Coordinates of C-alpha atoms and ligand atoms in Angstrom, one line a residue:
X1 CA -26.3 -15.8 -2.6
X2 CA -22.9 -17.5 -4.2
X3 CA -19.7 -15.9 -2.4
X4 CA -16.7 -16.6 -4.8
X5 CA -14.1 -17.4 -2.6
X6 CA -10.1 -17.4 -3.7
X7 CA -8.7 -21.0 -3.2
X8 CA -5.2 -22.3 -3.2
X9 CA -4.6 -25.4 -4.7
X10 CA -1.5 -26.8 -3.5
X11 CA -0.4 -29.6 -6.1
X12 CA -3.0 -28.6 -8.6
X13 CA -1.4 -30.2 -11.6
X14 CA -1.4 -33.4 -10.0
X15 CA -3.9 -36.2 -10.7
X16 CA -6.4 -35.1 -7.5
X17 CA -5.3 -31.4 -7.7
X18 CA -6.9 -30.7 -11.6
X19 CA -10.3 -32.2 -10.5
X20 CA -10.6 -30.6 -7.4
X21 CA -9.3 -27.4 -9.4
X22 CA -12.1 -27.8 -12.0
X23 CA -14.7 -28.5 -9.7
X24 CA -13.9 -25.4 -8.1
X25 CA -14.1 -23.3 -10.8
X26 CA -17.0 -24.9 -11.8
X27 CA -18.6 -24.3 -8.6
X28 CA -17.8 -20.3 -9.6
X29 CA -14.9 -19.4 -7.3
X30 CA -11.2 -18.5 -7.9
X31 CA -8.7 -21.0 -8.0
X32 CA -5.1 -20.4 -7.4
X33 CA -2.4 -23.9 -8.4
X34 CA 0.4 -23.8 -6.7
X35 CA 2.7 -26.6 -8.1
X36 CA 6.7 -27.5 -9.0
X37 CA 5.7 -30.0 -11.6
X38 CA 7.7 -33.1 -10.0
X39 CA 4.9 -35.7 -11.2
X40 CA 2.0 -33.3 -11.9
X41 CA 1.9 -31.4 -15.4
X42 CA 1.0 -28.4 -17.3
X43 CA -1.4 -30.8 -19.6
X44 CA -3.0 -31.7 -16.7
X45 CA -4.4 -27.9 -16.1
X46 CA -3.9 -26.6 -19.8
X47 CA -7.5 -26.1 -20.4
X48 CA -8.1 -23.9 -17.7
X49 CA -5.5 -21.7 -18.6
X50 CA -8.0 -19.5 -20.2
X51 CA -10.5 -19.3 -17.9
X52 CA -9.9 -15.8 -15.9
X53 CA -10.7 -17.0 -12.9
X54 CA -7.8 -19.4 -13.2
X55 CA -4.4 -18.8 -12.0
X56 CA -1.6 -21.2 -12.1
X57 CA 2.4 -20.6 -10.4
X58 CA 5.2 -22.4 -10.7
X59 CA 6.3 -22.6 -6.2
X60 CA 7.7 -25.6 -4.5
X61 CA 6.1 -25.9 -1.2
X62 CA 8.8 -26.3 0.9
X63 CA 9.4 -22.6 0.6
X64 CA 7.0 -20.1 2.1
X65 CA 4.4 -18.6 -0.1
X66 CA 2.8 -15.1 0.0
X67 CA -0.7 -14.8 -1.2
X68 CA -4.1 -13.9 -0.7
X69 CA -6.5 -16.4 -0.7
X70 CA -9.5 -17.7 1.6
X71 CA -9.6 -21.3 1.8
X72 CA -6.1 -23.4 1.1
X73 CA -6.2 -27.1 -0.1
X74 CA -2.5 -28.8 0.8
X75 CA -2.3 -31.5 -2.2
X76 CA 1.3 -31.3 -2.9
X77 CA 3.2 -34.1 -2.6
X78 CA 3.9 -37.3 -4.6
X79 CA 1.4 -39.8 -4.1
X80 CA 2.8 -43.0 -5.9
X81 CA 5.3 -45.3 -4.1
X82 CA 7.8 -44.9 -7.4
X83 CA 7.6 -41.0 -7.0
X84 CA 7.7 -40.6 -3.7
X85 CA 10.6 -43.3 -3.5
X86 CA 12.6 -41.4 -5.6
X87 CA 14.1 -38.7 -3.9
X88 CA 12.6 -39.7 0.0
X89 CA 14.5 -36.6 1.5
X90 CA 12.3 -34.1 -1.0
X91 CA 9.5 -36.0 -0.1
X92 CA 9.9 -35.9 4.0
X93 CA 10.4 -32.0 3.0
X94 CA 8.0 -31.4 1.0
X95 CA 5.3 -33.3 3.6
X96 CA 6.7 -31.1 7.1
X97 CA 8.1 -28.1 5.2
X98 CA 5.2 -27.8 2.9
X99 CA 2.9 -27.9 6.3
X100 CA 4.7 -25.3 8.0
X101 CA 4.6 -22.8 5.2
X102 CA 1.1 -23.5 4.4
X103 CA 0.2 -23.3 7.9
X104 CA 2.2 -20.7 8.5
X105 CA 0.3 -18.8 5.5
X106 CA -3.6 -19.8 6.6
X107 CA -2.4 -18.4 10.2
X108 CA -1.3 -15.0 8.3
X109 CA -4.3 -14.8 6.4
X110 CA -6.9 -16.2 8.6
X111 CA -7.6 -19.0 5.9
X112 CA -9.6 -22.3 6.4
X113 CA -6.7 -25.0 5.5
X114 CA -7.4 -29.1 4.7
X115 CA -4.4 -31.5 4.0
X116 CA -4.4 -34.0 2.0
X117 CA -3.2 -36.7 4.4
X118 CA -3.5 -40.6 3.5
X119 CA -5.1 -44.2 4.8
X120 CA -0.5 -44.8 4.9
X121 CA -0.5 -43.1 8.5
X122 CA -2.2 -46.7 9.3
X123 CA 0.8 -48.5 7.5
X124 CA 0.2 -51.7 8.0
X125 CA -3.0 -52.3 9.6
X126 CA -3.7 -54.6 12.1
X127 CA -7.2 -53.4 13.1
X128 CA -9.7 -53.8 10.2
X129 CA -11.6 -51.6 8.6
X130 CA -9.6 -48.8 10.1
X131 CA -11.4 -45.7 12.1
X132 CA -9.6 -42.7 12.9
X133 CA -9.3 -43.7 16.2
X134 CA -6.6 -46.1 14.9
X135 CA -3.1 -45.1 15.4
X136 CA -1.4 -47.2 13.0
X137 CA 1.2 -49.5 12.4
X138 CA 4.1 -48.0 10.5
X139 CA 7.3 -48.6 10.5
X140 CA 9.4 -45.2 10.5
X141 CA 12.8 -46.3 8.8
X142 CA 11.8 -48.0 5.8
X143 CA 11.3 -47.0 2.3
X144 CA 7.4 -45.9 2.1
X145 CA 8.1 -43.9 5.5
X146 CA 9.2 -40.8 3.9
X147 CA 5.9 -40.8 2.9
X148 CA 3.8 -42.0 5.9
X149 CA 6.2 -40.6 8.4
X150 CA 6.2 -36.9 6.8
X151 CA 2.3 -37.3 6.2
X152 CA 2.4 -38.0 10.3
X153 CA 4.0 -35.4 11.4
X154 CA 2.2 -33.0 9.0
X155 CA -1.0 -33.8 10.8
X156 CA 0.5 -33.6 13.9
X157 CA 1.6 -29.8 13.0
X158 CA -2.3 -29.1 11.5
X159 CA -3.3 -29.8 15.1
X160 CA -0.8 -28.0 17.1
X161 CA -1.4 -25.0 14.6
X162 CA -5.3 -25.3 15.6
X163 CA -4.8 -26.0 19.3
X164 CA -1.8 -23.2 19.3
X165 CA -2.9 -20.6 16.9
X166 CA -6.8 -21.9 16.5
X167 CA -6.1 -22.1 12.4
X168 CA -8.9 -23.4 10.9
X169 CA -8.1 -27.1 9.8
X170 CA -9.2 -30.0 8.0
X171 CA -7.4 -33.2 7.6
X172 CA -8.9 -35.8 5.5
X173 CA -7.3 -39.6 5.3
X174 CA -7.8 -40.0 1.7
X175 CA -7.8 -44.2 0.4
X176 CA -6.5 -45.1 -2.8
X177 CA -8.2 -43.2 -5.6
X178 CA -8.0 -43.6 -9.5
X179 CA -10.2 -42.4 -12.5
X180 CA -9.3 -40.4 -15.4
X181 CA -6.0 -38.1 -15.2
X182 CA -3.9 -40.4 -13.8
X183 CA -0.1 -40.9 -14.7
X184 CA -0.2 -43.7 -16.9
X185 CA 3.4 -44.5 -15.7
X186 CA 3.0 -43.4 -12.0
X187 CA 3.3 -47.3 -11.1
X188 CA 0.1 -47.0 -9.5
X189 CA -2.1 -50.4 -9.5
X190 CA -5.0 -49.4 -11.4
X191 CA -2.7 -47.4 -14.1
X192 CA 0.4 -50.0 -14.1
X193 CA -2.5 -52.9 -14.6
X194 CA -5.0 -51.0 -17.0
X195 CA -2.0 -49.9 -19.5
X196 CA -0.6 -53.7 -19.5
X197 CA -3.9 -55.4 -20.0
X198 CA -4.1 -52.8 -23.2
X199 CA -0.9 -52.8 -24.3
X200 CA -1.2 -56.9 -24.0
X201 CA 1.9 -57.1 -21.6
X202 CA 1.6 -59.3 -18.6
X203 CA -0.3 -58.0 -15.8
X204 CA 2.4 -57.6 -12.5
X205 CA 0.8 -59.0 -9.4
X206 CA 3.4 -57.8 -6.8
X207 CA 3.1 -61.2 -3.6
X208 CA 0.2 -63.4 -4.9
X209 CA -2.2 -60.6 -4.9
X210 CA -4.2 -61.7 -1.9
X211 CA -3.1 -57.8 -0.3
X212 CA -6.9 -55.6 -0.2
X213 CA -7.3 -52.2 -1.4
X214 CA -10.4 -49.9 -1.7
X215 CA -10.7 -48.1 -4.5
X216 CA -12.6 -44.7 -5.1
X217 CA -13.7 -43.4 -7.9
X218 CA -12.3 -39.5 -8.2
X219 CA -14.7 -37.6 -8.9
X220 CA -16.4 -38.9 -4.9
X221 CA -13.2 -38.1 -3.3
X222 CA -13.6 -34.7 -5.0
X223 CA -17.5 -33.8 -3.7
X224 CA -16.1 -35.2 -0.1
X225 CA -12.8 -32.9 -0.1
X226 CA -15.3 -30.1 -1.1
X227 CA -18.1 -30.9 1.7
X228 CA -15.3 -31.7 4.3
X229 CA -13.8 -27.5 3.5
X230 CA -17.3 -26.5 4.1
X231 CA -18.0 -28.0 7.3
X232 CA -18.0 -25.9 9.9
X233 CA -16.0 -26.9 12.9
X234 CA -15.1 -30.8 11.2
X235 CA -11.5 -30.7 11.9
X236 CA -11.0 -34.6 11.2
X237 CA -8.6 -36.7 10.8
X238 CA -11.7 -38.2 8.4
X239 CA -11.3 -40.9 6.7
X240 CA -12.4 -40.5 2.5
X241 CA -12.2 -43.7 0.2
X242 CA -14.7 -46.3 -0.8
X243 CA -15.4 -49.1 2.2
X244 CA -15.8 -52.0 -0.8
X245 CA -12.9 -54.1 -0.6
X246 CA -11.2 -55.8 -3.6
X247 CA -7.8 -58.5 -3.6
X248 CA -5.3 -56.9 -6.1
X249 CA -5.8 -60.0 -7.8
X250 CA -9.6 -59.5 -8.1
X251 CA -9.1 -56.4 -9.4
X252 CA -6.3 -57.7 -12.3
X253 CA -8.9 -60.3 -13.0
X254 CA -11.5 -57.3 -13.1
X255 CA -9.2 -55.3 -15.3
X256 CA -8.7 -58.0 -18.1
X257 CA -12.8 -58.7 -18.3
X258 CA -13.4 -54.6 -18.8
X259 CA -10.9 -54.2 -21.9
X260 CA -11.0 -57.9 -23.5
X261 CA -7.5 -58.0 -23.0
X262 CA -5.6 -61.6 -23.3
X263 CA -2.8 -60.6 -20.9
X264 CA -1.9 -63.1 -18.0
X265 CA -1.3 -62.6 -14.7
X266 CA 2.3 -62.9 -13.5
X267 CA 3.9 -62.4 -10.1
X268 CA 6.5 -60.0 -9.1
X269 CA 8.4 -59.5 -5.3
X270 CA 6.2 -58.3 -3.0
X271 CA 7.5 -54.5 -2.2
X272 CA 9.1 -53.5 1.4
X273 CA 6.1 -52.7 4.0
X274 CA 3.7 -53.4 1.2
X275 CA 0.3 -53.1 3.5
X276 CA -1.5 -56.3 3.8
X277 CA -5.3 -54.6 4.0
X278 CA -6.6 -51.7 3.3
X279 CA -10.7 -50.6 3.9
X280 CA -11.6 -47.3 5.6
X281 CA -14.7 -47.2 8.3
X282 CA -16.0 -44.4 6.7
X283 CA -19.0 -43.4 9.6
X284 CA -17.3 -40.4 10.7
X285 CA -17.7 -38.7 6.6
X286 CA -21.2 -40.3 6.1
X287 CA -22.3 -38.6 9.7
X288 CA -20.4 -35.2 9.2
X289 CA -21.3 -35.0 5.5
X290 CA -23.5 -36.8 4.5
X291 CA -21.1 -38.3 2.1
X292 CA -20.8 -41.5 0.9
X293 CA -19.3 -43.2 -2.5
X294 CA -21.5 -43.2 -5.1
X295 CA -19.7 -44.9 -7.9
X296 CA -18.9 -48.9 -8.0
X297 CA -15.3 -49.8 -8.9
X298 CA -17.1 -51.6 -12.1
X299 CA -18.5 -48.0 -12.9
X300 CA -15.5 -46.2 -11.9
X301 CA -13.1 -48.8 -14.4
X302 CA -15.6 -48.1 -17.1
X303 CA -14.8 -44.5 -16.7
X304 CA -11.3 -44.8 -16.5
X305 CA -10.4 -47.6 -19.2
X306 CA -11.5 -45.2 -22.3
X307 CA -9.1 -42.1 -21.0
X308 CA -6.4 -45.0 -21.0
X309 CA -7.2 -46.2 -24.4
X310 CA -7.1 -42.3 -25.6
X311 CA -3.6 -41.8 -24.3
X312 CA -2.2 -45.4 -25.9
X313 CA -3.7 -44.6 -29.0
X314 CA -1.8 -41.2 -29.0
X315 CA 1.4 -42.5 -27.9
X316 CA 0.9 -45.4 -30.6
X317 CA 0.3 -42.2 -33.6
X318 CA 3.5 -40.2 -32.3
X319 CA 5.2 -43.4 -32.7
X320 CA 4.1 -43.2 -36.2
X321 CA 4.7 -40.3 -37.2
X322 CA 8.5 -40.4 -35.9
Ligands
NAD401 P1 0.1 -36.6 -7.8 O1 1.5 -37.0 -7.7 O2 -0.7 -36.8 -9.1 O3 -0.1 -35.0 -7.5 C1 0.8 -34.4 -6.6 C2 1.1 -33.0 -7.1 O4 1.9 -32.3 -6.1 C3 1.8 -33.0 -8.4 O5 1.2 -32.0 -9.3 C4 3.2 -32.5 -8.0 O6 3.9 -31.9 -9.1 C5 3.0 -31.6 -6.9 N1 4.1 -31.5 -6.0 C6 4.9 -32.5 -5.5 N2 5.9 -31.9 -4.7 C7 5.6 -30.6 -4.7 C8 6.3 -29.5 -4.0 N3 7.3 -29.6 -3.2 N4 5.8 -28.2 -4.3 C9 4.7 -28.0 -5.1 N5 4.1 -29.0 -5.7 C10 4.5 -30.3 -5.5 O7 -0.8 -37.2 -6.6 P2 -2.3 -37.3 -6.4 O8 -2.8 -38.6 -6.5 O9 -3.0 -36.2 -7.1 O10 -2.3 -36.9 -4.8 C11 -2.7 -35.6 -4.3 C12 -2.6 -35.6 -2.8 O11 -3.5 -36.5 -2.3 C13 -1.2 -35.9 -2.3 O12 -0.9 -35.1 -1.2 C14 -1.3 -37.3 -1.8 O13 -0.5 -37.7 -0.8 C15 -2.8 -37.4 -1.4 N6 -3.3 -38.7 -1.5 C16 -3.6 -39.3 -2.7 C17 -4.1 -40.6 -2.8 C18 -4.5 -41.2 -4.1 O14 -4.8 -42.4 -4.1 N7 -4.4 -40.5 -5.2 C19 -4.3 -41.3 -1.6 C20 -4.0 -40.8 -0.4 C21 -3.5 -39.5 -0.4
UDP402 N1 0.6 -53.6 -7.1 C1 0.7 -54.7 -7.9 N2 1.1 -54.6 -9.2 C2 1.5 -53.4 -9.7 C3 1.4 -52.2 -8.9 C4 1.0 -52.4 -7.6 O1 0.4 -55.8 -7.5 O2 1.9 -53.4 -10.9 C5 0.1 -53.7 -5.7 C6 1.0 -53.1 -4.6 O3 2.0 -54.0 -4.2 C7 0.0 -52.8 -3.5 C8 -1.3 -52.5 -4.3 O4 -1.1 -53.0 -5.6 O5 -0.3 -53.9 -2.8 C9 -1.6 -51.0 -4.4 O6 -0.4 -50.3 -4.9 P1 -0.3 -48.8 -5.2 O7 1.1 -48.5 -5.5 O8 -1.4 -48.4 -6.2 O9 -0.8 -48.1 -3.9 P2 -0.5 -48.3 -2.3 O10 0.4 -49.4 -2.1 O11 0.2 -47.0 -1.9 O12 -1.8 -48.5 -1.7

């Protein structure tokens, strides 16, 4: 029998936050978006508005929220380096506060609670592909460690509030993720490099582009966040991203082939604590869930490129019509 359970989506209007909120919906449960709108946007979740079982409030999480809900996914927070760069004190908040009164509220309510933490508490790696078991190599006073720092500590309070309080926790190390919905001027790689190859502007390796990333496809990430919430007694940390490795300059190269565009490639300054490599072991997920990526970064571009081409042809009409 389907139990339609009442979810909180923390950071639901943000590029992650509306899939995951659609695919709950879909899946025929109640899904309540908690967001402040710093980079995520009504448009995002605009089309669920009607749906009844839909709910969407304005909250920053870095003040306590009172609801009732079952199950609580913590997405909000800036993800890109430019957003969460550009007010670092909000973002340390937002990271540790946030926590604490979402934690605070799954300990009320006797709710099942997964956090949205990130492959950055590895910083820069120096032990490749990283397992959990890695602690990292971060450094905690420059300017990504708002970011890596406050994701830190918020998964150090998800385990003190299970071993303290026995809240019900899940904390997934999500890798770098793209597909359709995302920011076309969060300064993100795939974004940044999709909307220059289209718009015929030269395509901004940052270093020579020999720095790794994995990419995965969204829509994975999603059916792992949601089979990671309904495993019992998986607390994490788990890593979620696609193992198959790609140079930044691989994937600019990747980029121009998939929309025919004659941009060239030219380098910028390589950004402070940039990480060098980037691949998550992902055993732990594949054992626990049976989860693994199902869509190649080819497949996933091919996906992507068209929502990309839909939002530059609109910006290119409004320009028209001014
Ligand atoms: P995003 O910036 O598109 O979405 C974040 C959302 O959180 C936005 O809607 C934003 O308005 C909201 N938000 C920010 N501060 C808030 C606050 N104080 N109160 C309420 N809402 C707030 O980013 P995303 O890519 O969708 O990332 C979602 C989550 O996944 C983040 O926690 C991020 O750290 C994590 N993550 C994402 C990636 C990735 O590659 N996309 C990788 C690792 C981790
Ligand atoms: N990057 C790049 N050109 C850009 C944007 C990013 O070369 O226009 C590089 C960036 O320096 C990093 C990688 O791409 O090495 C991924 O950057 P992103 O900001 O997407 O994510 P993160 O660094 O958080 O993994």
């Amino acid at each position: 029998m389907h139990l339609r359970r009442r979810i909180l989506v923390t950071g639901g209007a943000g590029f992650v936050g509306a899939h995951l909120c659609r695919r709950l919906l879909a899946d025929g449960h109640d899904v309540l978006c908690a967001d402040n709108f710093f980079t995520g946007t009504k448009d995002a979740i605009a089309h669920l508005l009607p749906d009844p079982h839909f709910e969407l409030i304005r909250h920053d999480v870095t003040f306590p929220l009172y609801v009732e809900v079952d199950e609580i996914y913590n997405l909000a927070c800036p993800a890109s380096p430019i957003h969460y760069q550009h007010d670092p004190v909000q973002t340390t908040k937002t990271a540790v506060h946030g926590a604490i009164n979402m934690l605070g509220l799954a300990k009320r309510i006797r709710a099942r609670i997964l956090q949205a933490s990130t492959s950055e508490v590895y910083g820069d790696p120096e032990v490749h592909p990283q397992p959990e078991s890695y602690r990292g190599n971060v450094n905690p006073i420059g300017p990504r460690a708002c970011y890596d720092e406050g994701k830190r500590c918020a998964e150090t309070l998800f385990f003190d509030y299970h071993r303290q309080y026995a809240v019900d926790i899940r904390v997934a190390r999500i890798f770098n993720t793209y597909g359709p919905g995302m920011h076309p001027n969060d300064g993100r790689v795939v974004s940044n490099f999709i909307m220059q190859a289209l718009r015929g502007d030269p395509i901004t390796l940052y270093g020579d582009g020999s720095q790794t990333r994995s990419f995965c496809f969204v829509d994975d990430l999603v059916e792992a966040l949601v089979r990671f919430m309904a495993a019992d007694g998986a607390t994490g940390p788990m890593n979620l991203g696609n193992p198959t490795e790609f140079t930044i300059r691989e994937l600019a190269e990747l980029v121009i082939e998939m929309t025919g565009s004659r941009s060239e490639l030219v380098t910028r300054p390589l950004p402070a604590d940039d990480p060098t490599q980037r691949q998550p072991d992902i055993s732990l997920a594949r054992d626990t869930l049976g989860w693994q990526p199902t869509v190649a970064l080819r497949d996933g571009l091919a996906r992507t490129i068209p929502y990309f081409q839909d939002m530059a042809q609109d910006a290119a009409a409004q320009g028209l019509a001014k």
